[in-house]
Coordinates of C-alpha atoms in Angstrom, one line a residue:
X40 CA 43.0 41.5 36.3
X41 CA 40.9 44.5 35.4
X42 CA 37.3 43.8 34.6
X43 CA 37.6 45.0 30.5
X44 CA 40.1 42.1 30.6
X45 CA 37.7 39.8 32.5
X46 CA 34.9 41.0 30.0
X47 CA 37.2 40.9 26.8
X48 CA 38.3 36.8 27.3
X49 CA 35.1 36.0 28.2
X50 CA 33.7 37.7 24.8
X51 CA 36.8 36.0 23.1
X52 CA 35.4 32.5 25.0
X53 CA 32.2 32.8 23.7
X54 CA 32.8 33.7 19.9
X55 CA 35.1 30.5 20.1
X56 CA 32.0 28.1 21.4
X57 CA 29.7 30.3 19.0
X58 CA 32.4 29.6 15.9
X59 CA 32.6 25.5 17.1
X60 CA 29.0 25.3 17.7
X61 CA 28.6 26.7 13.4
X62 CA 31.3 24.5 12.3
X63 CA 29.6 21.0 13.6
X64 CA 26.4 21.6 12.3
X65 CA 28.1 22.6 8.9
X66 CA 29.7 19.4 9.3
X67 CA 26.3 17.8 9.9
X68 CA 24.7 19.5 7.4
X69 CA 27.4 18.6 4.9
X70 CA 26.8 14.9 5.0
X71 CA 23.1 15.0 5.9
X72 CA 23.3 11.8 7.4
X73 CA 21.7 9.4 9.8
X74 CA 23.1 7.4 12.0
X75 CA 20.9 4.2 12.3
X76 CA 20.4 1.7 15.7
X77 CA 21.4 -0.9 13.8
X78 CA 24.9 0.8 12.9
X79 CA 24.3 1.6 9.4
X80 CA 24.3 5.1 7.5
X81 CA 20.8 6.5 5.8
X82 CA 20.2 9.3 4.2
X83 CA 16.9 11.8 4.0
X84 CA 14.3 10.9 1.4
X85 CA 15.5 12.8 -1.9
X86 CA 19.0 12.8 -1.3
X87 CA 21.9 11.2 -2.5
X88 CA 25.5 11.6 -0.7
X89 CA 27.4 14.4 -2.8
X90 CA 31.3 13.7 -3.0
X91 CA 34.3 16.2 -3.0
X92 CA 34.2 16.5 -6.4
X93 CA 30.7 17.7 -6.8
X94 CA 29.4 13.8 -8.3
X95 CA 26.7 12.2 -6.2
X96 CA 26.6 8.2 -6.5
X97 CA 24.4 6.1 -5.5
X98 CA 24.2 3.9 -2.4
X99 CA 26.6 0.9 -3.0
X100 CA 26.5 -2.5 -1.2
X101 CA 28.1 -1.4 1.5
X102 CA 26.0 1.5 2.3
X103 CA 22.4 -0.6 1.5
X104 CA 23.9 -3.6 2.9
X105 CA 21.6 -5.7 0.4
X106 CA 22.1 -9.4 -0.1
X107 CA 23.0 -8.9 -3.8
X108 CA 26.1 -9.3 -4.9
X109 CA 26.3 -6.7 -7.9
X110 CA 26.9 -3.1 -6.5
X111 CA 24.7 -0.8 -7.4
X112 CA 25.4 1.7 -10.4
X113 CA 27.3 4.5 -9.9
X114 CA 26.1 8.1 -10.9
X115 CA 28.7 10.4 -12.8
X116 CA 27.0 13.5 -12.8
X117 CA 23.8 15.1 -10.9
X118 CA 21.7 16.0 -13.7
X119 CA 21.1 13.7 -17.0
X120 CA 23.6 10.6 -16.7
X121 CA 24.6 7.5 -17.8
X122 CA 24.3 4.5 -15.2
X123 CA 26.3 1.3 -15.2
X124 CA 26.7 -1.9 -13.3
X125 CA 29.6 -3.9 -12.5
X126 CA 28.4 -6.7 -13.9
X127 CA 27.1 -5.1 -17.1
X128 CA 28.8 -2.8 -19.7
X129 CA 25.7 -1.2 -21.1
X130 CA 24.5 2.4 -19.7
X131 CA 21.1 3.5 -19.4
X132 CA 20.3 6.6 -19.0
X133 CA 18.7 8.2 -15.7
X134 CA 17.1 11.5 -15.9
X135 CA 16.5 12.0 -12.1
X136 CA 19.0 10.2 -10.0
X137 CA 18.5 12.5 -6.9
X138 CA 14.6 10.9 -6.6
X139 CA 15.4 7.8 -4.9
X140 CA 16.5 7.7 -2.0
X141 CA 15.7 6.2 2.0
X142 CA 13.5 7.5 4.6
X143 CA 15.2 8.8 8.0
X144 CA 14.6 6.8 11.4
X145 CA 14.0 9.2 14.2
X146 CA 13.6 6.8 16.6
X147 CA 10.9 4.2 18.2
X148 CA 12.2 1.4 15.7
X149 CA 13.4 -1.1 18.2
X150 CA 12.4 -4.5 17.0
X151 CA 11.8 -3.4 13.7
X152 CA 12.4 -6.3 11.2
X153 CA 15.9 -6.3 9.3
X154 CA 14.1 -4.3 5.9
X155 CA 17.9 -4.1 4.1
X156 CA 16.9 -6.5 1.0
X157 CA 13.6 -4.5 0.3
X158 CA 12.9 -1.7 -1.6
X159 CA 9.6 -0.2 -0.9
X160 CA 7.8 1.3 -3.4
X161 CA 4.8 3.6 -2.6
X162 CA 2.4 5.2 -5.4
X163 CA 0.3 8.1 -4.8
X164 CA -1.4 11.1 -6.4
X165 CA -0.9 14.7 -6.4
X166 CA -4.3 15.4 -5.4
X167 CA -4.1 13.3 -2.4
X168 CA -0.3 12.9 -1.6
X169 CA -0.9 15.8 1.1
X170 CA -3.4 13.9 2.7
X171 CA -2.2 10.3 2.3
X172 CA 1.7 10.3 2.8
X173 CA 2.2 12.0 6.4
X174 CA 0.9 9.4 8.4
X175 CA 3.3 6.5 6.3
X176 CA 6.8 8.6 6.7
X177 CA 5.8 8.2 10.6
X178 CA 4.7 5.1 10.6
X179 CA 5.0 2.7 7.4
X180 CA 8.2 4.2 6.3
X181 CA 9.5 5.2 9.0
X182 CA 11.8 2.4 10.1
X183 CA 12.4 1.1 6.5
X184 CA 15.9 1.0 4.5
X185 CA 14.8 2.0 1.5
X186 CA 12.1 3.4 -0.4
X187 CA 10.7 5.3 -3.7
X188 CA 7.7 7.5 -4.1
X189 CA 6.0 8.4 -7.1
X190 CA 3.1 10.2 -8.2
X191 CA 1.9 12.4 -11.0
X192 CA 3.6 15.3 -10.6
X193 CA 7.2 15.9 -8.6
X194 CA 7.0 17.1 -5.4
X195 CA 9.1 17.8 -1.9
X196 CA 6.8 17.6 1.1
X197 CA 8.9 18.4 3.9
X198 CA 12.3 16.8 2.4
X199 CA 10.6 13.4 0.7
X200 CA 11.2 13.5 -2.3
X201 CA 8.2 12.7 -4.5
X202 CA 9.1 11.8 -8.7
X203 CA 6.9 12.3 -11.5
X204 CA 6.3 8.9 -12.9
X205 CA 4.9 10.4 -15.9
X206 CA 7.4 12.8 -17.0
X207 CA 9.2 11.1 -19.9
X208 CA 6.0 9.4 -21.5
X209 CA 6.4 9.8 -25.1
X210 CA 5.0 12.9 -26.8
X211 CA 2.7 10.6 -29.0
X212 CA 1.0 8.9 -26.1
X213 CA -0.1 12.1 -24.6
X214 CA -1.2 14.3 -27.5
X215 CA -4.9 14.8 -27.6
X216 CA -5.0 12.1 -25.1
X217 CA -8.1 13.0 -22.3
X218 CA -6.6 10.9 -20.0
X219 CA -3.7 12.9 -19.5
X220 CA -5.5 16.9 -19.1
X221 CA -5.3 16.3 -15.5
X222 CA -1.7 15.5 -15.8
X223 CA -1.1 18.5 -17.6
X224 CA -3.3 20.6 -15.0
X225 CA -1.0 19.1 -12.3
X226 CA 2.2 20.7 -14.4
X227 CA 0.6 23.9 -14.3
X228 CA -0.6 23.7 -10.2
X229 CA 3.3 23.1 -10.0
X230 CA 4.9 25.6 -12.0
X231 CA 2.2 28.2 -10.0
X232 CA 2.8 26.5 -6.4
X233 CA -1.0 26.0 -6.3
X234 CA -2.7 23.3 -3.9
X235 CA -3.9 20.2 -6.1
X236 CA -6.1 18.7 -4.0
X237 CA -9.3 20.7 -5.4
X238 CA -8.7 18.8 -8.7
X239 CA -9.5 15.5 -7.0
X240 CA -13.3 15.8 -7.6
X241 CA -14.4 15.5 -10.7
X242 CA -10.8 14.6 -12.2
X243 CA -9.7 11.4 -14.7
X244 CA -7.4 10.5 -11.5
X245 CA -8.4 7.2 -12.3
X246 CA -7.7 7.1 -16.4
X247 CA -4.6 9.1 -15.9
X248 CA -3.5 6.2 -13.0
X249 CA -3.0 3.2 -14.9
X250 CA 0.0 4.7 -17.2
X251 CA 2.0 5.2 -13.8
X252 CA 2.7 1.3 -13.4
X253 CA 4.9 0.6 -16.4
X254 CA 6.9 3.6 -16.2
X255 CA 7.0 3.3 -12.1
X256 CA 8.2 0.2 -12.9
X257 CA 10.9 0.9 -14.9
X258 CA 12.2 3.6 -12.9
X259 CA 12.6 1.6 -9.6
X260 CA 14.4 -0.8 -11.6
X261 CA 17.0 2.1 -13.0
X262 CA 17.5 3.3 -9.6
X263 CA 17.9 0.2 -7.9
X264 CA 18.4 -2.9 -9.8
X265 CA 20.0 -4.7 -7.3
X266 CA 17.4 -5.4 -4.7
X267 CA 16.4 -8.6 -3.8
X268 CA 12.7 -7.9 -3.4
X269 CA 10.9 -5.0 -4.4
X270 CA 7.6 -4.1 -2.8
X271 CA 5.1 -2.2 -4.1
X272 CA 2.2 -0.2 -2.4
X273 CA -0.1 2.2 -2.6
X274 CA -1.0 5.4 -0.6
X275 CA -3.8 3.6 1.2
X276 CA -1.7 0.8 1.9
X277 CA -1.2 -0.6 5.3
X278 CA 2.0 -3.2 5.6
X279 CA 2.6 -5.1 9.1
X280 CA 6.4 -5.2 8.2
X281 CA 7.0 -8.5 10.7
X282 CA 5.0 -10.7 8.8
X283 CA 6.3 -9.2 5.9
X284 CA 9.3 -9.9 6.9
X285 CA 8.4 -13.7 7.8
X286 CA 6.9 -14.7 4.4
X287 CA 10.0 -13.1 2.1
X288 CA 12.3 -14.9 4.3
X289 CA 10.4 -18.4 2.8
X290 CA 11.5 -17.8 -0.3
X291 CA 14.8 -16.7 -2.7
X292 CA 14.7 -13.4 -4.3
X293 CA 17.0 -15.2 -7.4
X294 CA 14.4 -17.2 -8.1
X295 CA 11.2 -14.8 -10.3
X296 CA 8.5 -14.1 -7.8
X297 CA 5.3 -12.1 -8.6
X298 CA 3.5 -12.3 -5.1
X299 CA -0.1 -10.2 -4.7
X300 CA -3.7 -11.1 -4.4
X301 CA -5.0 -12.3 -8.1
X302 CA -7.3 -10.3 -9.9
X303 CA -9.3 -12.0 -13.4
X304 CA -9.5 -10.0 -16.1
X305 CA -8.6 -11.6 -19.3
X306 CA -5.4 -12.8 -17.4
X307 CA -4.7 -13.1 -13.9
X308 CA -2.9 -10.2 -12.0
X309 CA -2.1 -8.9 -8.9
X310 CA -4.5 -6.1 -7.5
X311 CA -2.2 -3.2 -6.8
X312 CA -3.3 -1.2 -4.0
X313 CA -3.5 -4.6 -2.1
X314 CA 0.7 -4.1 -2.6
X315 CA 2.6 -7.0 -4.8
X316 CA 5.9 -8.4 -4.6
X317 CA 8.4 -9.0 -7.6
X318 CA 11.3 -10.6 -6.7
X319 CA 15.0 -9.6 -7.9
X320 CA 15.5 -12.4 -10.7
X321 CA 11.6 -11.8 -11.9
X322 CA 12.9 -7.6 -12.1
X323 CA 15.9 -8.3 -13.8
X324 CA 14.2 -11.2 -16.5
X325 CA 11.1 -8.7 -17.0
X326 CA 13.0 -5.1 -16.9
X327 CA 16.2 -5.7 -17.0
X328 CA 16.4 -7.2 -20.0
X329 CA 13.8 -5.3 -21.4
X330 CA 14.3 -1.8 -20.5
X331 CA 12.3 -0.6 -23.5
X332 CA 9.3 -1.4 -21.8
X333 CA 7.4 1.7 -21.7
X334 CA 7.8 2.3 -26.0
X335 CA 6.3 -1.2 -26.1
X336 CA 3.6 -1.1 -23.7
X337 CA 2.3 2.8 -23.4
X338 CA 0.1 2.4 -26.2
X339 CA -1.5 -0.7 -24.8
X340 CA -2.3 0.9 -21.8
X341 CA -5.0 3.3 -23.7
X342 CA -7.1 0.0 -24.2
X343 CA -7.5 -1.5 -20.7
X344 CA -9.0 0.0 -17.5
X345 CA -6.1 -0.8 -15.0
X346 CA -2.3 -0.4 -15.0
X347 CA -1.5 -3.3 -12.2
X348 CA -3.4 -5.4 -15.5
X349 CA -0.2 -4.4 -17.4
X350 CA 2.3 -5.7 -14.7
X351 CA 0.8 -8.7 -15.0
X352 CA 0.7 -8.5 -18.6
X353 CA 4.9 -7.6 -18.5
X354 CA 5.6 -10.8 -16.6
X355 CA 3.5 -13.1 -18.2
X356 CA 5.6 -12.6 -21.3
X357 CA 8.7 -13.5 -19.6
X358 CA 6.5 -16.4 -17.9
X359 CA 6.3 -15.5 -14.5
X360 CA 2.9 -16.2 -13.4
X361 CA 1.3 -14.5 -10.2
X362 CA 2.1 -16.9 -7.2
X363 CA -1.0 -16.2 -5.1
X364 CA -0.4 -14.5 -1.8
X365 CA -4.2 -14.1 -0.3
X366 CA -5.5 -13.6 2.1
X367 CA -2.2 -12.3 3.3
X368 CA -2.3 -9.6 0.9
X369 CA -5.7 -8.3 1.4
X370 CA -7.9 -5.9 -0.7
X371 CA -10.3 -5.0 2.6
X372 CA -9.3 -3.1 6.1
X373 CA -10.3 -4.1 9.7
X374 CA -13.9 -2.3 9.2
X375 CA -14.6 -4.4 5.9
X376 CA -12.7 -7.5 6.4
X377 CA -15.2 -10.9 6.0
X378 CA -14.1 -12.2 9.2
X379 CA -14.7 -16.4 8.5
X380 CA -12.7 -19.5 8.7
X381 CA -10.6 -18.0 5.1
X382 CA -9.9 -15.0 7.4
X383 CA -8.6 -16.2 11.0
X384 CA -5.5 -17.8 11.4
X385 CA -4.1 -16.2 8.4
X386 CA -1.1 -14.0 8.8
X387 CA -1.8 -10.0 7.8
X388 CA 0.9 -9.0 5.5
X389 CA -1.4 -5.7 3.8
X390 CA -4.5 -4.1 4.0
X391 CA -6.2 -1.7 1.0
X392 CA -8.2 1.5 1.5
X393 CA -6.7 2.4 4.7
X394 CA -7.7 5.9 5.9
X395 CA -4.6 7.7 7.7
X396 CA -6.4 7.0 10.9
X397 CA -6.4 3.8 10.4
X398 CA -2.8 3.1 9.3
X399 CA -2.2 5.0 12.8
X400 CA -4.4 2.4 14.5
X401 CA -2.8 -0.3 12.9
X402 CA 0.7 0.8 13.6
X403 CA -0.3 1.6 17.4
X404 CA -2.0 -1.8 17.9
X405 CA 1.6 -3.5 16.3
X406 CA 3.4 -1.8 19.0
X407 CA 1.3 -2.4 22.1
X408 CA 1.8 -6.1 20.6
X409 CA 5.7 -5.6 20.6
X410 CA 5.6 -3.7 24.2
X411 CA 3.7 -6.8 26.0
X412 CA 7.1 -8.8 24.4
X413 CA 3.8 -11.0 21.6
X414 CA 6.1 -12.0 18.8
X415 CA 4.4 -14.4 16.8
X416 CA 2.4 -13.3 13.5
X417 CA 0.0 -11.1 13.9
X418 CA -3.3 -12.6 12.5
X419 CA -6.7 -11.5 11.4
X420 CA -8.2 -13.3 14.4
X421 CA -6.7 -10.8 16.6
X422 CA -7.5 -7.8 14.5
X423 CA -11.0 -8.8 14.4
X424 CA -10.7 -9.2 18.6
X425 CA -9.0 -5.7 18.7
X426 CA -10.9 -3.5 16.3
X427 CA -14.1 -5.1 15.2
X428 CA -15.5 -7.3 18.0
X429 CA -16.6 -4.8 20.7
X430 CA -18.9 -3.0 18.1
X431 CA -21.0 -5.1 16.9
X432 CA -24.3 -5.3 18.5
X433 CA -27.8 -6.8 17.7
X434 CA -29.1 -4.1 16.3
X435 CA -27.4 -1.0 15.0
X436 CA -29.4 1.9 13.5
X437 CA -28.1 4.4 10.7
X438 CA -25.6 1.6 9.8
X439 CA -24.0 -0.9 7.0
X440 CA -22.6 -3.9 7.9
X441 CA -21.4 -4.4 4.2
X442 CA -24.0 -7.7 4.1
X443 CA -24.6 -8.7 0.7
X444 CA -24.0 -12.5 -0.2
X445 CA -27.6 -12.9 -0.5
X446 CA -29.9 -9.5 -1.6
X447 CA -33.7 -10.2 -1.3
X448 CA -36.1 -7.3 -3.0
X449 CA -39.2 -7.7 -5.1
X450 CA -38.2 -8.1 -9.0
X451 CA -39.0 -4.9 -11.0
X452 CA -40.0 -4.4 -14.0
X453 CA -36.5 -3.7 -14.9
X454 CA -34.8 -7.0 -13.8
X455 CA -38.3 -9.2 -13.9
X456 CA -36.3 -12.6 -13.7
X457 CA -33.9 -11.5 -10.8
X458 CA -32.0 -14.9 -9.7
X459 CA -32.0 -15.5 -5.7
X460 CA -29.2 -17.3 -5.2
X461 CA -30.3 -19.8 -7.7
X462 CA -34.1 -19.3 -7.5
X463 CA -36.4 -17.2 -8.5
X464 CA -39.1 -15.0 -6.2
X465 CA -41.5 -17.5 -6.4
X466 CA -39.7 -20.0 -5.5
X467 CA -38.9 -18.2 -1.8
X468 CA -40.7 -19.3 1.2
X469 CA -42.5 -16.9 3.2
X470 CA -40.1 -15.4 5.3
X471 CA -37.5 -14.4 2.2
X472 CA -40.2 -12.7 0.5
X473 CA -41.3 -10.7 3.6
X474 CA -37.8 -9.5 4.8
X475 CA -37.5 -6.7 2.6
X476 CA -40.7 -4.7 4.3
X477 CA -38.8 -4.1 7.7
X478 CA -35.6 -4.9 9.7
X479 CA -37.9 -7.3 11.6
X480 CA -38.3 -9.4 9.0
X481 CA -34.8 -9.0 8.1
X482 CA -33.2 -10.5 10.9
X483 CA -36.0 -13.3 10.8
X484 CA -35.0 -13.9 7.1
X485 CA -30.7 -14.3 8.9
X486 CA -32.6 -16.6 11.7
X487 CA -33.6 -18.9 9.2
X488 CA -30.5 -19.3 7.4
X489 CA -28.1 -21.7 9.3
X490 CA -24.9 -20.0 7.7
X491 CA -26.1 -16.0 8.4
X492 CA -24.0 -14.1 10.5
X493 CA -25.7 -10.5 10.2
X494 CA -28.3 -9.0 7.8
X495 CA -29.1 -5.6 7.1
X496 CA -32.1 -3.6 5.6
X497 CA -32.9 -0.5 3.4
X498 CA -34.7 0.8 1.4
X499 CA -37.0 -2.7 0.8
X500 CA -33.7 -4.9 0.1
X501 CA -32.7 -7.6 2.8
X502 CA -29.2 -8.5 2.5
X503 CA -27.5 -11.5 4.7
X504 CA -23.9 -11.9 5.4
X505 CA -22.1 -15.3 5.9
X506 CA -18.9 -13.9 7.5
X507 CA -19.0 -11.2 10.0
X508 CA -18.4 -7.3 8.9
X509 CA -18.3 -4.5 11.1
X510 CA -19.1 -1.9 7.8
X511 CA -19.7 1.7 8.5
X512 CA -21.8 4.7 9.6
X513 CA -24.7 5.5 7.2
X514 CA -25.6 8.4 9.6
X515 CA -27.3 11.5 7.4
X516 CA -28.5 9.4 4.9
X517 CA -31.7 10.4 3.5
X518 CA -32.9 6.6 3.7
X519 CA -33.0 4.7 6.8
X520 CA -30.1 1.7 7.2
X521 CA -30.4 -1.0 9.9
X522 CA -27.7 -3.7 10.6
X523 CA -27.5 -7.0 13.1
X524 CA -25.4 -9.5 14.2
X525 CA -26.2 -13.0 15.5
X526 CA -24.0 -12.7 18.3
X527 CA -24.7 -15.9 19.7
X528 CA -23.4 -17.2 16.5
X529 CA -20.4 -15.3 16.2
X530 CA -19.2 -16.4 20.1
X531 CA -20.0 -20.0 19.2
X532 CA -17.5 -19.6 15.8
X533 CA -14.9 -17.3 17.8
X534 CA -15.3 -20.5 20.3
X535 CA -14.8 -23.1 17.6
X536 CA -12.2 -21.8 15.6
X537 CA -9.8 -20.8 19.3
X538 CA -6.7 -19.1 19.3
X539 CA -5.2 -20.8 15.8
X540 CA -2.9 -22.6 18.4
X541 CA -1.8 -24.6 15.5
X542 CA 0.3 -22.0 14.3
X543 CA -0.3 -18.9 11.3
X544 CA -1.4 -20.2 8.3
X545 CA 1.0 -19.1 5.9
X546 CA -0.7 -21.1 2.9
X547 CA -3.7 -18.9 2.3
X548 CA -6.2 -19.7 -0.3
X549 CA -5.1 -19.0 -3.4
X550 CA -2.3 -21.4 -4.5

C-alpha cells in the first residue's frame, strides 16, 4: 500500500477516535451526572436534570430515594413556576427552582452513613461565604445526598449554587430599613462582580442575619417538602454525620421534632449556629400549612435580636416545643469545650464557631477513627484526648484558658458591691483577695478551691475554671495573660470518669 494511503487511513482513524472521544463527553456533559458508590444518581450543586422538552423537574422519590411517601413536586418550567404535590392540589409558586440541588461525591465516602432522608441546610454570608464554604463542599458536604445553601446574596462558587434568602422580602419590610443597607450593598458588589468580603468589617451582618431564618425556612420547605428530617447549619458548623446519623435513627420523622440546644429568651429556642433539627411532620404542621409565613412574621423580626428566636417562635404556635438535644448539639469547639462529667461520654453530633481548619481537623480525626475499623460514637472524651489534652501545661504564658466561673478583682468605684460568687470582698479570705496581684497567687487562689481545674490572670482579675478549657493564644496583646492547669487533677478525673465503657450517653442534659 503506498504510504499517502498508510498516512490517509490513519488520519481517517484518528478523526474517528477524535469525533467518539467529543461525542461521550457531550453525552456526559448532557446529563451532568454522578454516579454514586452506593448505586444512586446525584447531580452538581445548582442543578436540576433538564428533560427533552427543555422542562427541568425536580428529584422524585426514586431519584432521592427518601423514606417519604409523597413524591416530590414537579417543576413545569425553568424560570417562575407553579409547584404541586401528589398529594395536594394547591400550587405554590417557586421563583428559583434551579437553587436546590445535591452536592457531588468525588470519592473517599466509604462508610459514610446512609444521609438519603436528610436535607442539609447550610446558612452563610456573602462576606464570608468565600472563606467559610470550601472546606464543607470537601468535607461536610461532601458525601451528603442532599443539601441547600443560602446566603444574602446569590452566588456560584465553583458550580454550588448559593440562593439569596432575602430576595423576595416584601418591599415594605426593607424600605428605609438600616438593617437591610448592607443587603443592598451586596446587590450592587453582585451586579459589578466586586469581592464582598471587605464589607464584613464594620457591616450590620448581624441585624441583616436574623431576617434569613423565616424566609430560609420557607424556601427549603418549597423545594423539598418531602424530607423526613431537615437539618440546619451554619457556615461555622461542624457535623460528625455518624452520630448524626445514630440519634435521627431513635426517632420518627412523622412525628414534629424541633431538636437543637435551648436558648432563653422570652421563650425557649434552639441556638442556630449550634445546627437544629425539624422533623418532616413538625415542617409540614409549621410551613406547610402555613406557607404565608414570611407576610406574618417579617415585621416581627424588626423587634427581636435573633432570627433562630423566630423559628422557635413559628413552632411554638403550632405547639412543637424544642426537644432539648445538648450537649450533643454544642455551641463551643474542641479549643472551648468545658471538658467535665456534662461533657465526656456524651456523643458529638455539632460543634459552633468552627474555623475551616478546624472542620479539616475534625473531619481528618473522623477518618483515622474509620481507617483503625473504631465504630462506636465518637464522644467528647476522645476529642478532648485527641485535640486538647497534650497542650495543656502548668503554666502557659501569653494565654486564655477561657477560665471564668469565678472572677476575683478589687470592687471599683464603678461596681462597689461586686458579688463573689455569693459574697462580697470582705467576706474573702486571704488568699482570694491576693490572687489578682500575680499569677502566683492565682494558681494558689485554684489550689485552695477543691473543684478548680485551671485559673488564669490578667490584668489584676483572677479567674478559676471548674471544667478544663484549652482557650487560645493571647500572644501580642498589649497586657500580659497567664493560664494553668492542675494537671494532677485533670489525670485523677480522666482516671475516674474511664473510657464511658457504659456505652454513649445519648440522654444529654437538657430533657
Amino acid at each position: 500500500m503506498p504510504l499517502t494511503s498508510l498516512r490517509s487511513s490513519s488520519s481517517r482513524r484518528d478523526i474517528i477516535i477524535v469525533v467518539s472521544i467529543i461525542c461521550i463527553l457531550t453525552v456526559i456533559i448532557s446529563f451532568r451526572t454522578i454516579y454514586t458508590r452506593d448505586g444512586s444518581w446525584r447531580r452538581p450543586v445548582g442543578e436540576l436534570p433538564t428533560f427533552g422538552n427543555g422542562e427541568t423537574k425536580t428529584p422524585s422519590e426514586s431519584e432521592e430515594t427518601t423514606k417519604s411517601k409523597a413524591p416530590l413536586p414537579v417543576v413545569t418550567s425553568i424560570s417562575s413556576v407553579a409547584v404541586t404535590t401528589s398529594t395536594s392540589t394547591s400550587s405554590t409558586l417557586v421563583s428559583s427552582p434551579t437553587a436546590a440541588a445535591s452536592v457531588a461525591i468525588t470519592g473517599g465516602c466509604d462508610g459514610f452513613p446512609d444521609t438519603k432522608d436528610i436535607l442539609v441546610v447550610m446558612k452563610t454570608g456573602a462576606t464570608e461565604a468565600y472563606d467559610k464554604l470550601p472546606i464543607h463542599f470537601m468535607t461536610t458536604l461532601r458525601c451528603v445526598n442532599d443539601s441547600i445553601l443560602f446566603s444574602d446574596m446569590e452566588m456560584d462558587m465553583a458550580g454550588h449554587k448559593v440562593i439569596d434568602t432575602l430576595d423576595e422580602v416584601a418591599d415594605d419590610i426593607k424600605k428605609d430599613n438600616g438593617d437591610f443597607d448592607l443587603y443592598r450593598l451586596l446587590q450592587e458588589y453582585h451586579k459589578l462582580h466586586e469581592d464582598p468580603r471587605p464589607l464584613k468589617e464594620g457591616s450590620n451582618g448581624w441585624n441583616l442575619d436574623k431576617y434569613k431564618f423565616v424566609h430560609m425556612l420557607l424556601k427549603t420547605y418549597k423545594y423539598r417538602p418531602n424530607v423526613p428530617w431537615y437539618v440546619f447549619i451554619e457556615a461555622d458548623t461542624g457535623v460528625i454525620w455518624d452520630n448524626m446519623r445514630t440519634f435521627l435513627n431513635k426517632y420518627d420523622p412523622q412525628r414534629p421534632y424541633y431538636f437543637g440546644s435551648p436558648t432563653y429568651l422570652d421563650i425557649e429556642f434552639a441556638h442556630g449556629g449550634t445546627g437544629y433539627i425539624i422533623s418532616q411532620a413538625a415542617m409540614a404542621a409549621a410551613v406547610g400549612k402555613h406557607l404565608d409565613i414570611a407576610t406574618k412574621y417579617d415585621k416581627d423580626v424588626q423587634g427581636i435580636c435573633c432570627g433562630d428566636r423566630m423559628i422557635g417562635r413559628i413552632l411554638l404556635d403550632e405547639n412543637i416545643k424544642l426537644t432539648k438535644a445538648w450537649p450533643m448539639l454544642n455551641g463551643e469547639k474542641p479549643i472551648t469545650l468545658p471538658f467535665s462529667k456534662r461533657h465526656w461520654c456524651q456523643p458529638v453530633i455539632t460543634m459552633h464557631h468552627m474555623t475551616a481548619q478546624e472542620v479539616s481537623e475534625v473531619w481528618n480525626f473522623e477518618q483515622e477513627r474509620k481507617a483503625q475499623g473504631i465504630t462506636t460514637p465518637l464522644l467528647f472524651m476522645e476529642v478532648f484526648s485527641h485535640f486538647v489534652k497534650s497542650s495543656l501545661l502548668s503554666t502557659r504564658a501569653d494565654w486564655t484558658n477561657l477560665s471564668d466561673d469565678i472572677t476575683y478583682t478589687p470592687p471599683s468605684s464603678e461596681d462597689p458591691d461586686r458579688s463573689y460568687n455569693g459574697r462580697t470582698w470582705a467576706e474573702l479570705g486571704p488568699i482570694e483577695r491576693a490572687s489578682p496581684e500575680s499569677a502566683d497567687n492565682c494558681k494558689a487562689a485554684c489550689d485552695a478551691d477543691d473543684g478548680c481545674f485551671q485559673w488564669q490572670q490578667h490584668d489584676q482579675v483572677c479567674a478559676l475554671h471548674h471544667s478544663i478549657r484549652l482557650g487560645e493564644s493571647k500572644r501580642g496583646m498589649q497586657s500580659t495573660w497567664v493560664s494553668g492547669w492542675k494537671m494532677d487533677k485533670i489525670e485523677k478525673f480522666q482516671a475516674e470518669m474511664g473510657e464511658c465503657k457504659s456505652g454513649a450517653d445519648w440522654a444529654g442534659w437538657g430533657r
